[in-house]
PDB file of C-alpha atoms and ligand atoms in Angstrom:
ATOM      1  CA  MET A 175      87.975 110.578 202.631  1.00 63.00           C
ATOM      2  CA  ARG A 176      87.419 112.920 199.671  1.00 72.00           C
ATOM      3  CA  MET A 177      90.171 113.160 197.102  1.00 81.00           C
ATOM      4  CA  ARG A 178      91.878 116.532 196.713  1.00 88.00           C
ATOM      5  CA  LYS A 179      90.773 118.320 193.556  1.00 93.00           C
ATOM      6  CA  LYS A 180      93.164 117.663 190.683  1.00 93.00           C
ATOM      7  CA  LYS A 181      93.638 120.733 188.506  1.00 94.00           C
ATOM      8  CA  TRP A 182      94.475 118.605 185.485  1.00 97.00           C
ATOM      9  CA  ALA A 183      91.232 116.582 185.719  1.00 98.00           C
ATOM     10  CA  ASP A 184      88.837 118.811 183.745  1.00 97.00           C
ATOM     11  CA  PRO A 185      91.057 119.392 180.688  1.00 97.00           C
ATOM     12  CA  TRP A 186      92.151 115.731 180.764  1.00 97.00           C
ATOM     13  CA  ILE A 187      88.542 114.523 180.772  1.00 98.00           C
ATOM     14  CA  ALA A 188      87.709 116.887 177.897  1.00 97.00           C
ATOM     15  CA  GLU A 189      90.619 115.464 175.854  1.00 97.00           C
ATOM     16  CA  HIS A 190      89.654 111.814 176.426  1.00 96.00           C
ATOM     17  CA  GLY A 191      85.984 111.947 175.528  1.00 96.00           C
ATOM     18  CA  ASP A 192      86.243 108.686 173.578  1.00 95.00           C
ATOM     19  CA  TYR A 193      86.842 106.772 176.845  1.00 97.00           C
ATOM     20  CA  ILE A 194      85.304 108.863 179.638  1.00 98.00           C
ATOM     21  CA  TYR A 195      81.891 110.356 178.930  1.00 98.00           C
ATOM     22  CA  GLU A 196      79.968 113.131 180.655  1.00 98.00           C
ATOM     23  CA  ASP A 197      76.762 112.367 178.758  1.00 98.00           C
ATOM     24  CA  PRO A 198      76.741 108.920 177.117  1.00 98.00           C
ATOM     25  CA  SER A 199      73.043 109.039 176.170  1.00 98.00           C
ATOM     26  CA  ALA A 200      74.041 108.208 172.553  1.00 98.00           C
ATOM     27  CA  PHE A 201      74.932 104.692 173.799  1.00 98.00           C
ATOM     28  CA  LYS A 202      71.582 104.067 175.480  1.00 98.00           C
ATOM     29  CA  GLY A 203      70.524 100.547 174.460  1.00 98.00           C
ATOM     30  CA  LYS A 204      73.840 100.042 172.587  1.00 98.00           C
ATOM     31  CA  TRP A 205      76.408  99.311 175.312  1.00 98.00           C
ATOM     32  CA  ARG A 206      76.681  95.653 174.343  1.00 98.00           C
ATOM     33  CA  ASP A 207      77.566  96.610 170.779  1.00 97.00           C
ATOM     34  CA  LEU A 208      80.058  99.228 171.940  1.00 97.00           C
ATOM     35  CA  LEU A 209      81.814  96.827 174.319  1.00 97.00           C
ATOM     36  CA  ASN A 210      81.274  93.730 172.173  1.00 96.00           C
ATOM     37  CA  CYS A 211      79.897  91.708 175.069  1.00 97.00           C
ATOM     38  CA  GLU A 212      76.921  89.633 176.189  1.00 97.00           C
ATOM     39  CA  ILE A 213      77.135  90.469 179.883  1.00 98.00           C
ATOM     40  CA  LEU A 214      77.086  94.132 180.926  1.00 98.00           C
ATOM     41  CA  HIS A 215      78.334  95.246 184.369  1.00 98.00           C
ATOM     42  CA  VAL A 216      77.986  98.753 185.796  1.00 98.00           C
ATOM     43  CA  GLU A 217      79.950  99.868 188.847  1.00 99.00           C
ATOM     44  CA  ILE A 218      78.533 102.925 190.623  1.00 98.00           C
ATOM     45  CA  GLY A 219      81.051 104.997 192.598  1.00 98.00           C
ATOM     46  CA  THR A 220      84.152 103.699 190.846  1.00 98.00           C
ATOM     47  CA  GLY A 221      86.555 105.829 192.905  1.00 98.00           C
ATOM     48  CA  LYS A 222      90.102 105.541 191.558  1.00 97.00           C
ATOM     49  CA  GLY A 223      89.124 102.599 189.377  1.00 97.00           C
ATOM     50  CA  ASP A 224      91.017  99.602 190.769  1.00 96.00           C
ATOM     51  CA  TYR A 225      87.935  97.373 190.762  1.00 98.00           C
ATOM     52  CA  LEU A 226      86.761  98.335 187.278  1.00 97.00           C
ATOM     53  CA  ASN A 227      90.222  98.034 185.763  1.00 96.00           C
ATOM     54  CA  HIS A 228      90.998  94.666 187.392  1.00 96.00           C
ATOM     55  CA  MET A 229      87.599  93.118 186.714  1.00 97.00           C
ATOM     56  CA  ALA A 230      87.629  94.242 183.061  1.00 96.00           C
ATOM     57  CA  ALA A 231      91.043  92.568 182.692  1.00 95.00           C
ATOM     58  CA  MET A 232      89.900  89.407 184.523  1.00 96.00           C
ATOM     59  CA  TYR A 233      86.711  89.103 182.445  1.00 97.00           C
ATOM     60  CA  PRO A 234      87.667  90.343 178.942  1.00 96.00           C
ATOM     61  CA  ASN A 235      84.523  88.926 177.329  1.00 97.00           C
ATOM     62  CA  GLU A 236      82.237  90.928 179.605  1.00 98.00           C
ATOM     63  CA  GLY A 237      81.535  94.677 179.386  1.00 98.00           C
ATOM     64  CA  TRP A 238      82.334  97.071 182.256  1.00 98.00           C
ATOM     65  CA  VAL A 239      81.096 100.635 182.744  1.00 98.00           C
ATOM     66  CA  GLY A 240      82.181 102.725 185.746  1.00 98.00           C
ATOM     67  CA  ILE A 241      80.174 105.717 186.982  1.00 98.00           C
ATOM     68  CA  GLU A 242      81.925 108.237 189.217  1.00 98.00           C
ATOM     69  CA  LYS A 243      80.626 111.706 190.084  1.00 98.00           C
ATOM     70  CA  ASP A 244      83.889 113.062 191.506  1.00 98.00           C
ATOM     71  CA  ARG A 245      85.795 114.460 188.539  1.00 98.00           C
ATOM     72  CA  SER A 246      89.235 114.080 190.129  1.00 98.00           C
ATOM     73  CA  ALA A 247      88.640 110.434 191.128  1.00 98.00           C
ATOM     74  CA  ALA A 248      87.112 109.644 187.725  1.00 98.00           C
ATOM     75  CA  ALA A 249      90.071 111.228 185.909  1.00 98.00           C
ATOM     76  CA  VAL A 250      92.550 109.241 188.046  1.00 97.00           C
ATOM     77  CA  ALA A 251      90.655 105.996 187.286  1.00 97.00           C
ATOM     78  CA  ALA A 252      90.484 106.677 183.569  1.00 97.00           C
ATOM     79  CA  ARG A 253      94.107 107.849 183.342  1.00 97.00           C
ATOM     80  CA  LYS A 254      95.302 104.662 185.066  1.00 95.00           C
ATOM     81  CA  ALA A 255      93.557 102.656 182.348  1.00 94.00           C
ATOM     82  CA  LEU A 256      94.721 104.776 179.420  1.00 94.00           C
ATOM     83  CA  GLU A 257      98.344 105.097 180.568  1.00 90.00           C
ATOM     84  CA  ASP A 258      98.789 101.376 181.278  1.00 85.00           C
ATOM     85  CA  GLU A 259     100.322  99.986 178.089  1.00 79.00           C
ATOM     86  CA  ASN A 260      99.160  96.459 179.008  1.00 78.00           C
ATOM     87  CA  CYS A 261      95.615  97.640 179.494  1.00 76.00           C
ATOM     88  CA  ASP A 262      93.019  96.568 176.960  1.00 84.00           C
ATOM     89  CA  LEU A 263      90.268  99.178 176.659  1.00 90.00           C
ATOM     90  CA  HIS A 264      87.951  97.240 174.356  1.00 92.00           C
ATOM     91  CA  ASN A 265      85.512  96.155 177.091  1.00 97.00           C
ATOM     92  CA  LYS A 266      85.340  99.122 179.445  1.00 97.00           C
ATOM     93  CA  ARG A 267      84.388 102.785 179.628  1.00 98.00           C
ATOM     94  CA  MET A 268      83.802 105.407 182.285  1.00 98.00           C
ATOM     95  CA  ILE A 269      81.059 107.939 182.908  1.00 98.00           C
ATOM     96  CA  VAL A 270      81.866 111.039 184.941  1.00 98.00           C
ATOM     97  CA  ASN A 271      78.521 112.130 186.292  1.00 98.00           C
ATOM     98  CA  ARG A 272      75.955 111.309 188.978  1.00 98.00           C
ATOM     99  CA  ALA A 273      74.319 107.869 188.990  1.00 98.00           C
ATOM    100  CA  GLU A 274      70.960 109.603 189.487  1.00 98.00           C
ATOM    101  CA  MET A 275      71.064 110.212 185.698  1.00 98.00           C
ATOM    102  CA  MET A 276      71.389 106.531 184.736  1.00 98.00           C
ATOM    103  CA  GLU A 277      67.997 106.345 183.055  1.00 98.00           C
ATOM    104  CA  GLU A 278      69.285 108.825 180.470  1.00 98.00           C
ATOM    105  CA  TRP A 279      72.162 106.506 179.581  1.00 98.00           C
ATOM    106  CA  PHE A 280      70.843 102.947 179.917  1.00 98.00           C
ATOM    107  CA  GLU A 281      67.767 101.353 178.402  1.00 98.00           C
ATOM    108  CA  GLU A 282      65.314  99.369 180.516  1.00 97.00           C
ATOM    109  CA  ASN A 283      66.490  95.753 180.941  1.00 97.00           C
ATOM    110  CA  GLU A 284      69.951  96.581 179.584  1.00 98.00           C
ATOM    111  CA  ILE A 285      72.249  95.853 182.554  1.00 98.00           C
ATOM    112  CA  ASP A 286      73.124  92.400 183.929  1.00 98.00           C
ATOM    113  CA  ILE A 287      74.927  93.296 187.155  1.00 98.00           C
ATOM    114  CA  ILE A 288      75.242  96.524 189.154  1.00 98.00           C
ATOM    115  CA  HIS A 289      78.166  96.754 191.604  1.00 98.00           C
ATOM    116  CA  LEU A 290      78.000  98.994 194.694  1.00 99.00           C
ATOM    117  CA  ASN A 291      81.441  98.944 196.278  1.00 98.00           C
ATOM    118  CA  PHE A 292      81.960 100.771 199.559  1.00 98.00           C
ATOM    119  CA  SER A 293      79.279 103.339 198.759  1.00 98.00           C
ATOM    120  CA  ASP A 294      79.175 106.484 200.887  1.00 98.00           C
ATOM    121  CA  PRO A 295      77.309 105.501 204.097  1.00 97.00           C
ATOM    122  CA  TRP A 296      75.448 108.805 204.658  1.00 97.00           C
ATOM    123  CA  PRO A 297      75.111 108.033 208.392  1.00 96.00           C
ATOM    124  CA  LYS A 298      72.781 110.873 209.419  1.00 96.00           C
ATOM    125  CA  LYS A 299      69.122 109.913 209.205  1.00 93.00           C
ATOM    126  CA  GLY A 300      68.175 112.956 207.093  1.00 96.00           C
ATOM    127  CA  THR A 301      70.706 111.898 204.428  1.00 97.00           C
ATOM    128  CA  HIS A 302      69.735 108.196 204.090  1.00 97.00           C
ATOM    129  CA  LYS A 303      67.853 108.858 200.864  1.00 97.00           C
ATOM    130  CA  ARG A 304      71.189 109.682 199.197  1.00 97.00           C
ATOM    131  CA  ARG A 305      72.452 106.143 199.809  1.00 98.00           C
ATOM    132  CA  LEU A 306      72.983 104.267 196.553  1.00 98.00           C
ATOM    133  CA  SER A 307      71.016 101.305 197.968  1.00 98.00           C
ATOM    134  CA  SER A 308      67.990 103.372 199.087  1.00 98.00           C
ATOM    135  CA  LYS A 309      64.497 102.916 197.656  1.00 97.00           C
ATOM    136  CA  THR A 310      64.655 105.510 194.857  1.00 98.00           C
ATOM    137  CA  PHE A 311      67.849 103.942 193.538  1.00 98.00           C
ATOM    138  CA  LEU A 312      66.521 100.378 193.902  1.00 98.00           C
ATOM    139  CA  ASP A 313      63.411 101.349 191.914  1.00 97.00           C
ATOM    140  CA  MET A 314      65.650 102.748 189.167  1.00 98.00           C
ATOM    141  CA  TYR A 315      68.004  99.713 189.173  1.00 98.00           C
ATOM    142  CA  ARG A 316      64.978  97.389 188.936  1.00 96.00           C
ATOM    143  CA  LYS A 317      64.020  99.057 185.632  1.00 96.00           C
ATOM    144  CA  LEU A 318      67.521  99.098 184.187  1.00 98.00           C
ATOM    145  CA  LEU A 319      68.459  95.524 185.128  1.00 97.00           C
ATOM    146  CA  LYS A 320      67.510  92.532 183.018  1.00 96.00           C
ATOM    147  CA  ASP A 321      64.845  90.195 184.434  1.00 92.00           C
ATOM    148  CA  ASP A 322      67.475  88.035 186.100  1.00 91.00           C
ATOM    149  CA  GLY A 323      69.699  91.028 186.909  1.00 96.00           C
ATOM    150  CA  LYS A 324      71.656  91.345 190.146  1.00 98.00           C
ATOM    151  CA  ILE A 325      73.143  93.904 192.482  1.00 98.00           C
ATOM    152  CA  ARG A 326      76.429  93.016 194.151  1.00 98.00           C
ATOM    153  CA  MET A 327      77.275  95.135 197.191  1.00 98.00           C
ATOM    154  CA  LYS A 328      80.326  95.276 199.468  1.00 98.00           C
ATOM    155  CA  THR A 329      80.861  97.590 202.429  1.00 98.00           C
ATOM    156  CA  ASP A 330      82.785  97.955 205.674  1.00 98.00           C
ATOM    157  CA  ASN A 331      79.861  99.819 207.241  1.00 98.00           C
ATOM    158  CA  LYS A 332      77.635  97.616 209.407  1.00 98.00           C
ATOM    159  CA  ASP A 333      74.818 100.182 209.693  1.00 98.00           C
ATOM    160  CA  LEU A 334      74.721 100.755 205.942  1.00 98.00           C
ATOM    161  CA  PHE A 335      74.749  96.990 205.371  1.00 98.00           C
ATOM    162  CA  GLU A 336      71.948  96.257 207.847  1.00 98.00           C
ATOM    163  CA  ASP A 337      69.810  99.118 206.549  1.00 98.00           C
ATOM    164  CA  SER A 338      70.470  98.037 202.966  1.00 98.00           C
ATOM    165  CA  VAL A 339      69.303  94.493 203.745  1.00 98.00           C
ATOM    166  CA  CYS A 340      66.021  96.100 204.900  1.00 98.00           C
ATOM    167  CA  TYR A 341      65.828  98.312 201.776  1.00 98.00           C
ATOM    168  CA  PHE A 342      66.349  95.313 199.471  1.00 98.00           C
ATOM    169  CA  THR A 343      63.854  93.151 201.343  1.00 96.00           C
ATOM    170  CA  ALA A 344      61.169  95.861 201.451  1.00 96.00           C
ATOM    171  CA  ASN A 345      61.739  96.486 197.734  1.00 95.00           C
ATOM    172  CA  GLY A 346      61.158  92.817 196.811  1.00 94.00           C
ATOM    173  CA  TRP A 347      64.706  91.591 196.209  1.00 96.00           C
ATOM    174  CA  MET A 348      66.046  88.198 197.293  1.00 96.00           C
ATOM    175  CA  PHE A 349      69.561  87.347 198.413  1.00 97.00           C
ATOM    176  CA  GLU A 350      71.680  84.931 196.437  1.00 97.00           C
ATOM    177  CA  GLU A 351      74.794  85.599 198.534  1.00 97.00           C
ATOM    178  CA  PHE A 352      75.174  87.098 201.974  1.00 96.00           C
ATOM    179  CA  SER A 353      78.299  87.384 204.137  1.00 98.00           C
ATOM    180  CA  VAL A 354      79.365  89.314 207.229  1.00 98.00           C
ATOM    181  CA  ASP A 355      83.032  88.344 206.692  1.00 98.00           C
ATOM    182  CA  TYR A 356      83.386  88.043 202.935  1.00 98.00           C
ATOM    183  CA  ARG A 357      87.190  87.951 202.752  1.00 98.00           C
ATOM    184  CA  ARG A 358      87.481  85.162 205.292  1.00 96.00           C
ATOM    185  CA  GLU A 359      87.518  83.132 202.056  1.00 95.00           C
ATOM    186  CA  PRO A 360      89.891  84.436 199.361  1.00 91.00           C
ATOM    187  CA  HIS A 361      87.301  85.121 196.564  1.00 97.00           C
ATOM    188  CA  GLU A 362      89.944  85.433 193.875  1.00 97.00           C
ATOM    189  CA  GLU A 363      87.148  85.814 191.312  1.00 98.00           C
ATOM    190  CA  ASP A 364      86.318  89.233 192.759  1.00 98.00           C
ATOM    191  CA  ALA A 365      88.881  92.100 192.720  1.00 98.00           C
ATOM    192  CA  ILE A 366      89.665  94.091 195.857  1.00 98.00           C
ATOM    193  CA  THR A 367      88.751  97.796 195.722  1.00 98.00           C
ATOM    194  CA  GLU A 368      90.898 100.642 197.111  1.00 97.00           C
ATOM    195  CA  TYR A 369      88.636 101.069 200.146  1.00 98.00           C
ATOM    196  CA  GLU A 370      88.367  97.330 200.648  1.00 98.00           C
ATOM    197  CA  GLN A 371      92.162  97.027 200.843  1.00 98.00           C
ATOM    198  CA  ARG A 372      92.272  99.727 203.528  1.00 97.00           C
ATOM    199  CA  PHE A 373      89.766  97.853 205.693  1.00 98.00           C
ATOM    200  CA  LEU A 374      91.463  94.513 205.104  1.00 97.00           C
ATOM    201  CA  ASP A 375      94.746  96.097 206.250  1.00 98.00           C
ATOM    202  CA  LEU A 376      92.932  97.105 209.457  1.00 98.00           C
ATOM    203  CA  ASN A 377      91.582  93.528 209.856  1.00 97.00           C
ATOM    204  CA  GLN A 378      88.005  94.770 209.613  1.00 98.00           C
ATOM    205  CA  PRO A 379      85.278  92.505 208.234  1.00 98.00           C
ATOM    206  CA  ILE A 380      83.820  93.123 204.799  1.00 98.00           C
ATOM    207  CA  TYR A 381      80.030  92.795 204.473  1.00 98.00           C
ATOM    208  CA  GLN A 382      78.808  91.509 201.144  1.00 98.00           C
ATOM    209  CA  LEU A 383      75.580  90.545 199.436  1.00 98.00           C
ATOM    210  CA  CYS A 384      74.232  89.715 196.022  1.00 98.00           C
ATOM    211  CA  ALA A 385      70.553  90.565 195.540  1.00 98.00           C
ATOM    212  CA  ILE A 386      68.355  89.325 192.708  1.00 97.00           C
ATOM    213  CA  ARG A 387      65.617  91.351 191.143  1.00 84.00           C
ATOM    214  CA  CYS A 388      62.165  89.833 191.729  1.00 76.00           C
ATOM    215  CA  LYS A 389      58.909  90.235 189.878  1.00 60.00           C
ATOM    216  CA  GLU A 390      56.559  92.987 191.110  1.00 59.00           C
ATOM    217  CA  ASN A 391      54.696  90.446 193.290  1.00 50.00           C
ATOM    218  CA  GLY A 392      57.913  89.463 195.061  1.00 51.00           C
ATOM    219  CA  ASP A 393      58.446  86.084 193.307  1.00 54.00           C
ATOM    220  CA  MET A 394      61.919  85.248 192.068  1.00 54.00           C
ATOM    221  CA  VAL A 395      62.375  85.895 188.378  1.00 49.00           C
ATOM    222  CA  GLU A 396      62.582  82.564 186.584  1.00 42.00           C
TER     223      GLU A 396
HETATM  224  C1  SAM B 204      83.760 105.622 199.515  1.00 61.78           C
HETATM  225  S1  SAM B 204      84.167 105.812 197.840  1.00 61.78           S
HETATM  226  C2  SAM B 204      84.475 104.121 197.296  1.00 61.78           C
HETATM  227  C3  SAM B 204      85.289 104.066 196.040  1.00 61.78           C
HETATM  228  C4  SAM B 204      85.530 102.645 195.473  1.00 61.78           C
HETATM  229  N1  SAM B 204      84.270 102.049 195.036  1.00 61.78           N
HETATM  230  C5  SAM B 204      86.217 101.738 196.454  1.00 61.78           C
HETATM  231  O1  SAM B 204      85.588 100.780 196.923  1.00 61.78           O
HETATM  232  O2  SAM B 204      87.389 101.963 196.740  1.00 61.78           O
HETATM  233  C6  SAM B 204      82.558 106.112 197.131  1.00 61.78           C
HETATM  234  C7  SAM B 204      82.637 106.732 195.752  1.00 61.78           C
HETATM  235  O3  SAM B 204      81.314 106.820 195.222  1.00 61.78           O
HETATM  236  C8  SAM B 204      81.192 108.050 194.530  1.00 61.78           C
HETATM  237  N2  SAM B 204      79.752 108.380 194.491  1.00 61.78           N
HETATM  238  C9  SAM B 204      78.955 108.623 195.554  1.00 61.78           C
HETATM  239  N3  SAM B 204      77.705 108.908 195.171  1.00 61.78           N
HETATM  240  C10 SAM B 204      77.705 108.843 193.808  1.00 61.78           C
HETATM  241  C11 SAM B 204      76.713 109.060 192.820  1.00 61.78           C
HETATM  242  N4  SAM B 204      75.469 109.398 193.157  1.00 61.78           N
HETATM  243  N5  SAM B 204      77.031 108.890 191.513  1.00 61.78           N
HETATM  244  C12 SAM B 204      78.307 108.542 191.171  1.00 61.78           C
HETATM  245  N6  SAM B 204      79.302 108.356 192.072  1.00 61.78           N
HETATM  246  C13 SAM B 204      79.003 108.489 193.371  1.00 61.78           C
HETATM  247  C14 SAM B 204      82.013 109.016 195.363  1.00 61.78           C
HETATM  248  O4  SAM B 204      82.398 110.165 194.628  1.00 61.78           O
HETATM  249  C15 SAM B 204      83.193 108.155 195.761  1.00 61.78           C
HETATM  250  O5  SAM B 204      84.249 108.223 194.824  1.00 61.78           O
END
């Protein structure tokens, strides 16, 4: 469900350009320095930011960047972080723009882990190429991830999950984790997203995988 447009979002984003960026190309290759971290995570489709904000708090020594194209959702996520007086901003930032632009903002081999949480399923066949796990995106992620980089994906959507398994396999990725009922175990190390909580409340299973980038010939990266 799309969020209603928030009139305050555009001016708010413009006023908080030191936390939420429209064009962070100045940080290309420098995110680790900016966030003072060794491990760099990027969440694509951050929504209202619960995952990013909780994970950044749970893992303060790791860096977290959220990308969200919807300006209202991105502003809500960023405002939650900035207005929470207990919130430490040192290891996280947001980008309000489309993930298709990531190569402008991240250097090759810069990212450790990409998170795809409850990405839009684009169910109609003609729209599958817009899926964040489709081939064009996987080719881009392969460049931007480090040699041993990973993609972690969660979804409620069985069709998206099954198709994504095929996209990853055809694109030469291997699975380190794979679950068709991820929250049957608690997984306290991994925060629950807004969408995830809705599906858990409905007792629906959560599909999850972690895929590892392989060499061009399909071997696992050592
Ligand atoms: C279904 S919502 C899930 C939000 C959140 N990850 C969660 O699990 O609660 C998907 C989000 O991805 C964002 N999104 C979809 N395609 C995107 C793209 N190409 N670049 C950036 N954000 C995108 C949408 O605007 C939306 O907020």
